[in-house]
One Martini backbone bead per residue (centre of mass of N, CA, C, O) as a GRO file, in nm:
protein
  269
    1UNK     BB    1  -3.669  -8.617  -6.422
    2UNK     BB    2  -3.516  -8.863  -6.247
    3UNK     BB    3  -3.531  -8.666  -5.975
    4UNK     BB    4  -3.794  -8.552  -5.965
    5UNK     BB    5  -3.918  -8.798  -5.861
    6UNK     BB    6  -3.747  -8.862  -5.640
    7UNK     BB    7  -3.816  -8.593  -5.498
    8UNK     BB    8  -4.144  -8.713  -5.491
    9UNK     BB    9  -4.099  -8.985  -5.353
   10UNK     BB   10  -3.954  -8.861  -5.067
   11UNK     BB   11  -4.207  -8.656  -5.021
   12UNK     BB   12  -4.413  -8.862  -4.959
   13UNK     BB   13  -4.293  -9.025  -4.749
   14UNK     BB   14  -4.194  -8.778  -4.532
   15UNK     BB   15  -4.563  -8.721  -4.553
   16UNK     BB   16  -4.695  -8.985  -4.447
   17UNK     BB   17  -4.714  -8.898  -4.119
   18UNK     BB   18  -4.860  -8.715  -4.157
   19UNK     BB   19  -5.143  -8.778  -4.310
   20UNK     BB   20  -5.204  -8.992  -4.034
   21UNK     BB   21  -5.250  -8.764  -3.858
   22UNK     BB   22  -5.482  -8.596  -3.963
   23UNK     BB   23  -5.671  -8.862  -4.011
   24UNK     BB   24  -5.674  -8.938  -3.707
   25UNK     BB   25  -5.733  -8.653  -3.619
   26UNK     BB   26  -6.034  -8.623  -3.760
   27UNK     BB   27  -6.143  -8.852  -3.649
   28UNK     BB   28  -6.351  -9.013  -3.463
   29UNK     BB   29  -6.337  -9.105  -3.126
   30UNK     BB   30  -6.467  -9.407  -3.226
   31UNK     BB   31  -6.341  -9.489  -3.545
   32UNK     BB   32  -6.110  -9.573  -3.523
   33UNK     BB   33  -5.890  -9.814  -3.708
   34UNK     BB   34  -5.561  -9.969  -3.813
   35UNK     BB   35  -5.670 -10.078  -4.095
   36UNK     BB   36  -5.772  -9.775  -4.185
   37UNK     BB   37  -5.565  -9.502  -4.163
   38UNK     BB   38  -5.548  -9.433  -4.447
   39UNK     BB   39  -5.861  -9.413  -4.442
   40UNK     BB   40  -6.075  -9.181  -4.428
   41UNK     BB   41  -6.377  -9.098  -4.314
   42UNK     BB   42  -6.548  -8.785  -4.352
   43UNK     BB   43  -6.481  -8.655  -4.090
   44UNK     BB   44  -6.470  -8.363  -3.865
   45UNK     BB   45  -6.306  -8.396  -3.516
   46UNK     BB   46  -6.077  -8.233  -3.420
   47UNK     BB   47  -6.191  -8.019  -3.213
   48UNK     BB   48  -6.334  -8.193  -3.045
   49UNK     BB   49  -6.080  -8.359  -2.956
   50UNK     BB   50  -5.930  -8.168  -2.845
   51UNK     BB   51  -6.146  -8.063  -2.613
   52UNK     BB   52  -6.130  -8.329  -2.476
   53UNK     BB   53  -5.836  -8.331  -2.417
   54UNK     BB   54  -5.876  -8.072  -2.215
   55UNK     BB   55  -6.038  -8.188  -2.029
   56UNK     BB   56  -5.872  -8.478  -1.927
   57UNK     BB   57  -5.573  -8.325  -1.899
   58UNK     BB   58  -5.563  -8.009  -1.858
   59UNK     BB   59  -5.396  -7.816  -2.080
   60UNK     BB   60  -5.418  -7.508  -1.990
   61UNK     BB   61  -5.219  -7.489  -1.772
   62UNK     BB   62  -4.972  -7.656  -1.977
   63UNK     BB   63  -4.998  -7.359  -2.160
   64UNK     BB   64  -4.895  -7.153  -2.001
   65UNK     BB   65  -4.658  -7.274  -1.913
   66UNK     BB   66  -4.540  -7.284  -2.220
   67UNK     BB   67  -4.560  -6.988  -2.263
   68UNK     BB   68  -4.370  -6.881  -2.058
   69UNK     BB   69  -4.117  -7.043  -2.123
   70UNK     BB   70  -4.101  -6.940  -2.396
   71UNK     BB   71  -4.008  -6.635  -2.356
   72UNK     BB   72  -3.876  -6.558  -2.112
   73UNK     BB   73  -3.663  -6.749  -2.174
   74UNK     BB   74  -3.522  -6.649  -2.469
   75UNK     BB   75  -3.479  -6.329  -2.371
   76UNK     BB   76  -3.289  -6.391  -2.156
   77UNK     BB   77  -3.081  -6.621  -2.374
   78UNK     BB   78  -3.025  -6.334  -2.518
   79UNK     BB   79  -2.928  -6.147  -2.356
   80UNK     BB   80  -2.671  -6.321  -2.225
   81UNK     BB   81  -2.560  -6.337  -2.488
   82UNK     BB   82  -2.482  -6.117  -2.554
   83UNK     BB   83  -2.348  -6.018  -2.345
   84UNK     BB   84  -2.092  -6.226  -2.395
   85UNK     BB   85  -2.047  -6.146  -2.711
   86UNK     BB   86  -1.951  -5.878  -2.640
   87UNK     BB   87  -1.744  -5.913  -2.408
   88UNK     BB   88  -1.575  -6.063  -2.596
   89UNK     BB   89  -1.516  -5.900  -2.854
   90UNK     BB   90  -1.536  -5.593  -2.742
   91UNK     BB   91  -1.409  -5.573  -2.448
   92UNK     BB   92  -1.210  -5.784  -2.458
   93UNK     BB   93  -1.161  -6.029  -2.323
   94UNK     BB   94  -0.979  -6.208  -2.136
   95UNK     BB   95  -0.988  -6.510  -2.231
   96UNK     BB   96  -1.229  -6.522  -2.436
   97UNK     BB   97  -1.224  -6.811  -2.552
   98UNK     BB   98  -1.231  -6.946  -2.301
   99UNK     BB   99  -1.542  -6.869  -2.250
  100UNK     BB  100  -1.665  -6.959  -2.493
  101UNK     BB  101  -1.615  -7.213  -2.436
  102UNK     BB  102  -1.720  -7.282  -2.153
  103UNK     BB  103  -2.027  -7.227  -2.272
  104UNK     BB  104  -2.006  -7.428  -2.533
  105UNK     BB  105  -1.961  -7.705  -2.403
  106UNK     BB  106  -2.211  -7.809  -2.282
  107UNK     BB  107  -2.335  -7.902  -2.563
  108UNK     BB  108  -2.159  -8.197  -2.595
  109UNK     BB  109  -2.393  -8.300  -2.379
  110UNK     BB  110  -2.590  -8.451  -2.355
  111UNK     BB  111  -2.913  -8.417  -2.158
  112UNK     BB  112  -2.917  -8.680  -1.997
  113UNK     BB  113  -2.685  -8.652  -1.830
  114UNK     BB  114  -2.811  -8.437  -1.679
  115UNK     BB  115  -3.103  -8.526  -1.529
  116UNK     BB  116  -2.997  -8.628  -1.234
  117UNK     BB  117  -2.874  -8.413  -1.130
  118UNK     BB  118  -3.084  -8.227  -1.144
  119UNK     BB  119  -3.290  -8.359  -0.971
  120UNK     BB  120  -3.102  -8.319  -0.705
  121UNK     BB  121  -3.080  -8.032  -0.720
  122UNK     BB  122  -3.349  -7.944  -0.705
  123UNK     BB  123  -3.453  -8.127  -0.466
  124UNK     BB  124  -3.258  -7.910  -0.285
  125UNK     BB  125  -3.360  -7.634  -0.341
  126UNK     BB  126  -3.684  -7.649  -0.424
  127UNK     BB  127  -3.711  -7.637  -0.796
  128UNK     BB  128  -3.918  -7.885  -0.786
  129UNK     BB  129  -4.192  -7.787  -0.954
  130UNK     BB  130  -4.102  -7.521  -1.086
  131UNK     BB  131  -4.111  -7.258  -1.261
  132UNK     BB  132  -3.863  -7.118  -1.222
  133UNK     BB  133  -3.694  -7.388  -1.271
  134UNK     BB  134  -3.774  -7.385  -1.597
  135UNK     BB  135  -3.642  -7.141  -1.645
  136UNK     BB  136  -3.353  -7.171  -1.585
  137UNK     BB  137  -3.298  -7.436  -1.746
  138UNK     BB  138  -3.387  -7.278  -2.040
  139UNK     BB  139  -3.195  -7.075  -2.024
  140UNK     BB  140  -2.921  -7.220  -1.984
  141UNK     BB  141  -2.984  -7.363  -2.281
  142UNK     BB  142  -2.997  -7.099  -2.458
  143UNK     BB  143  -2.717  -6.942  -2.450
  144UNK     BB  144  -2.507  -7.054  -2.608
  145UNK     BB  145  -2.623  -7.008  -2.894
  146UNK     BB  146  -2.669  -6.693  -2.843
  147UNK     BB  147  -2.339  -6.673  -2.820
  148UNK     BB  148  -2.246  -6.775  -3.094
  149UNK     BB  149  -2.434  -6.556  -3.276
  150UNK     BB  150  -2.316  -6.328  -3.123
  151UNK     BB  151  -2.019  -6.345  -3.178
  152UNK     BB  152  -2.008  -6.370  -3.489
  153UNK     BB  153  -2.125  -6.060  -3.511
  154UNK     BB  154  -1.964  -5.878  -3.363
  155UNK     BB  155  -1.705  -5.962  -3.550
  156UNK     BB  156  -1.879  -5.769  -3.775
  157UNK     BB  157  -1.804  -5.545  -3.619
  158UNK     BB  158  -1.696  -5.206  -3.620
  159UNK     BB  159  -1.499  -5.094  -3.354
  160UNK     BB  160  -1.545  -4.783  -3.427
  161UNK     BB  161  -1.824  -4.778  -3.283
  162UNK     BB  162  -1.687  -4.796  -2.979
  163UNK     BB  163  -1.517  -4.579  -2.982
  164UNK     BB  164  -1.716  -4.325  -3.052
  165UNK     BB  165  -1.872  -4.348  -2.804
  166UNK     BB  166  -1.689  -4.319  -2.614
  167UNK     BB  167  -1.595  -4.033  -2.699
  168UNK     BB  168  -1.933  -3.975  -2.625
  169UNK     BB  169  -1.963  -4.086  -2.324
  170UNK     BB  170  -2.037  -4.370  -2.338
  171UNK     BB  171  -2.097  -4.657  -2.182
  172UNK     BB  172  -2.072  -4.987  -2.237
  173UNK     BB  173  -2.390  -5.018  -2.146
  174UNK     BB  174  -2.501  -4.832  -2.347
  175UNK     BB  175  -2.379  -4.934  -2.614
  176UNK     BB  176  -2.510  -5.163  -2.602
  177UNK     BB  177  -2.837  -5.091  -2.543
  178UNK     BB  178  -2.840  -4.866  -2.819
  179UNK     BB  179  -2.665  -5.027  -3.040
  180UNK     BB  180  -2.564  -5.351  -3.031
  181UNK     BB  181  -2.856  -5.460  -3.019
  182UNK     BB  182  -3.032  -5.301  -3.261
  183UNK     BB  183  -2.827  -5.417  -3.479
  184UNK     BB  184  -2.892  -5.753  -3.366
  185UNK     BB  185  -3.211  -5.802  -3.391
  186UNK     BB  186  -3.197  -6.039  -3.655
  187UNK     BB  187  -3.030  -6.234  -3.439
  188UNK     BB  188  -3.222  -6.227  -3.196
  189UNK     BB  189  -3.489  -6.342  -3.338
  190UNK     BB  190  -3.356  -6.608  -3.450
  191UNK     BB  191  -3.320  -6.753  -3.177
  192UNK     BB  192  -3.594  -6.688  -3.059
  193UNK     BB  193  -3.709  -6.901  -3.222
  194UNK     BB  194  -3.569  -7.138  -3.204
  195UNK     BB  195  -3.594  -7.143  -2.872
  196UNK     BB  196  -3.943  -7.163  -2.871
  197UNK     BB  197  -3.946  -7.442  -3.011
  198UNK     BB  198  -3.787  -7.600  -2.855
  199UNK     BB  199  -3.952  -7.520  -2.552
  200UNK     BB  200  -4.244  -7.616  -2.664
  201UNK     BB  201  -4.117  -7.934  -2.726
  202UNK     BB  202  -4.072  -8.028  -2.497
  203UNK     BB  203  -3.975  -8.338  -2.238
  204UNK     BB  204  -3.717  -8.409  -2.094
  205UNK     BB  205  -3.745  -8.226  -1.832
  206UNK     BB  206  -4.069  -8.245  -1.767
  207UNK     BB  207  -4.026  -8.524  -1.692
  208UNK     BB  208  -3.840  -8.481  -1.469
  209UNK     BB  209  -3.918  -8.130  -1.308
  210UNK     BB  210  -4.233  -8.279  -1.327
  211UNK     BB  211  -4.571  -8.287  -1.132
  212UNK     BB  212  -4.771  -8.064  -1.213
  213UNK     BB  213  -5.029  -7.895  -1.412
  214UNK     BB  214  -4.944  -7.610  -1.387
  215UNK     BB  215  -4.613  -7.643  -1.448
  216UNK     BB  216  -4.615  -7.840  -1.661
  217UNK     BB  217  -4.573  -7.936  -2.000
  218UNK     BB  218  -4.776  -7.986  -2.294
  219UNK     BB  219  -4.612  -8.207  -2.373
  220UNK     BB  220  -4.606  -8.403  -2.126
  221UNK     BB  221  -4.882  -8.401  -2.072
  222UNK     BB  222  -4.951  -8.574  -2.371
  223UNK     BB  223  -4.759  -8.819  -2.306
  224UNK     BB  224  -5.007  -8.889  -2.087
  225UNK     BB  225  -5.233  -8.929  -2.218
  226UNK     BB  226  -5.127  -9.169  -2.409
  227UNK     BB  227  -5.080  -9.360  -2.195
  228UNK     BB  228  -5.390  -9.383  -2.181
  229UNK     BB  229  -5.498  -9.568  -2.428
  230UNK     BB  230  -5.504  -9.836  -2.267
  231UNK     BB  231  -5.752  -9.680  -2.051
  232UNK     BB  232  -5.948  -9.507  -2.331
  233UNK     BB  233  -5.795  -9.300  -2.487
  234UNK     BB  234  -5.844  -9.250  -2.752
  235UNK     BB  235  -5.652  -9.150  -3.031
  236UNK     BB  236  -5.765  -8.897  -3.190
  237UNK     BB  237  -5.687  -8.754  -2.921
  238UNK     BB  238  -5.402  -8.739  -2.906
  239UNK     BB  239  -5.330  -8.611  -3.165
  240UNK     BB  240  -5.504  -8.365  -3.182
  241UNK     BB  241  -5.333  -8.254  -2.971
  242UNK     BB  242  -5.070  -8.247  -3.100
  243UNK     BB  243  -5.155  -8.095  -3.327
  244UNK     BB  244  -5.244  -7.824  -3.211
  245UNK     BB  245  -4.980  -7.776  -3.017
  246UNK     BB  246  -4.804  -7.741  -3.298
  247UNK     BB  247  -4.888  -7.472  -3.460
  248UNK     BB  248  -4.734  -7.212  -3.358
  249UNK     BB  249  -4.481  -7.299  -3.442
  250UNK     BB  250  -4.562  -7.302  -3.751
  251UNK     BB  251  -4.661  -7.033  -3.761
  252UNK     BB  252  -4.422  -6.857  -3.645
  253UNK     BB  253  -4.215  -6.962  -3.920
  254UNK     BB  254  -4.420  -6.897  -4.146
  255UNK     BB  255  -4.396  -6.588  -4.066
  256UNK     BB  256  -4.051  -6.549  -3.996
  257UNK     BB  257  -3.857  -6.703  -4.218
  258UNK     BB  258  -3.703  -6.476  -4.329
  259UNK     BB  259  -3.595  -6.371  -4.041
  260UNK     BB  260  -3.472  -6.648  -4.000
  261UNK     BB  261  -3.271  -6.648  -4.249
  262UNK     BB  262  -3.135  -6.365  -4.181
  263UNK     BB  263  -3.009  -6.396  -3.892
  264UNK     BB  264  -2.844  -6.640  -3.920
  265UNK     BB  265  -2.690  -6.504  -4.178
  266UNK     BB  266  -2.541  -6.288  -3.964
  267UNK     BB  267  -2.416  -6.492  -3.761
  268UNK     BB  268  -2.226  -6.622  -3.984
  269UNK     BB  269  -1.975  -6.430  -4.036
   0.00000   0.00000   0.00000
């Protein structure tokens, strides 16, 4: 009885920032006030504040754009990883641990270290504010774990596998692309979920690498917003913006949960 509380009060706890979240993003824009935010207004202008968020920000831009690195970088680093996975486990690469060290180090390294190099590296190719340059820096941060979870799941399977195709004239290529991936489609989306929700949610790469609104990520967009509150941009527009654009991600987990914890337990054998 008394975890169950306890449990019910850190619960609570937990989603009070939720719900000052939903509560003022849902009172017009113009009824604002610090004094009252734990109590709701009475009204729902939640889409409408969106709306205007919409129009003053010009989102649709930068929706567009962090859909498109949301799939594109996603697909690209299970790809990628999966072939490091392969390469690493079934074809034996030589020193395949010490390659696997390799692409997984880079994660050992905080993201800001990362920031000022990328920025003189990016302005310096022509990368910088350009989706093709989003797509690559987001592909590059999301190899590591797909190569991490594929090669733990590629580890659990029979190398007789690999044999029996060879000996049916099969290339290592056809292998991996007829066999080995659709065998690990559960551990491929489950790492798709993961790296789609990181890189709709990102903020410091695109404050960083991006400046015109077409590029730019909507979490960026939405941070500029914000930045505008005491310029005039109401509060419930500013919240309204982030809650309507953080939901794609929560319906796509709430879809796939199953599927993303089964994926992921299948990569950690």
């Amino acid at each position: 009885m008394i975890r169950r509380a306890v449990l019910v009060v850190l619960g609570l706890v937990w989603l009070g920032p939720t719900y000052l979240l939903l509560v003022n993003a849902a009172r017009p824009a113009g009824s604002y006030d610090p004094g009252s935010a734990w109590v709701p207004s009475g009204d729902f202008a939640l889409f409408e504040n969106f709306g205007r968020a919409l129009g003053s920000a010009d989102l649709t831009q930068s929706l567009a754009s962090t859909a498109l690195y949301s799939v594109v970088s996603p697909l690209l680093g299970v790809l990628v990883g999966a072939l490091a996975g392969y390469t690493i486990v079934v074809l034996r690469l030589r020193y395949g641990f010490w390659w696997f060290l390799l692409i997984f180090g880079g994660t050992i390294f905080p993201s800001q270290m990362l920031l000022v190099p990328l920025f003189v590296g990016y302005s310096d190719a022509g990368l910088y504010d350009s989706r093709l340059g989003m797509i690559l820096i987001y592909t590059a941060i999301n190899v590591p774990l797909a190569a991490f979870v594929l090669r733990n799941f590629y580890s659990g399977v029979a190398f007789s596998i690999f044999e029996a195709a060879r000996m049916d004239g099969a290339s290592t290529w056809r292998v991996f692309w007829r066999i080995y991936l659709p065998i690990s489609a559960s551990a491929l989306t489950a790492v798709f979920i993961l790296e789609f929700t990181f890189i709709w949610n990102d903020l410091i790469f695109g404050l960083t690498l991006t400046q015109t609104e077409e590029v730019r990520p909507v979490m960026t967009a939405i941070a500029g917003l914000m930045t505008d509150v005491y310029a005039g941009t109401p509060v419930p527009v500013g919240l309204a913006a982030g809650l309507v654009v953080s939901l794609p991600t929560v319906v796509l987990f709430l879809a796939t949960q199953r599927l993303f914890a089964r994926g992921l337990s299948l990569g950690s054998v």
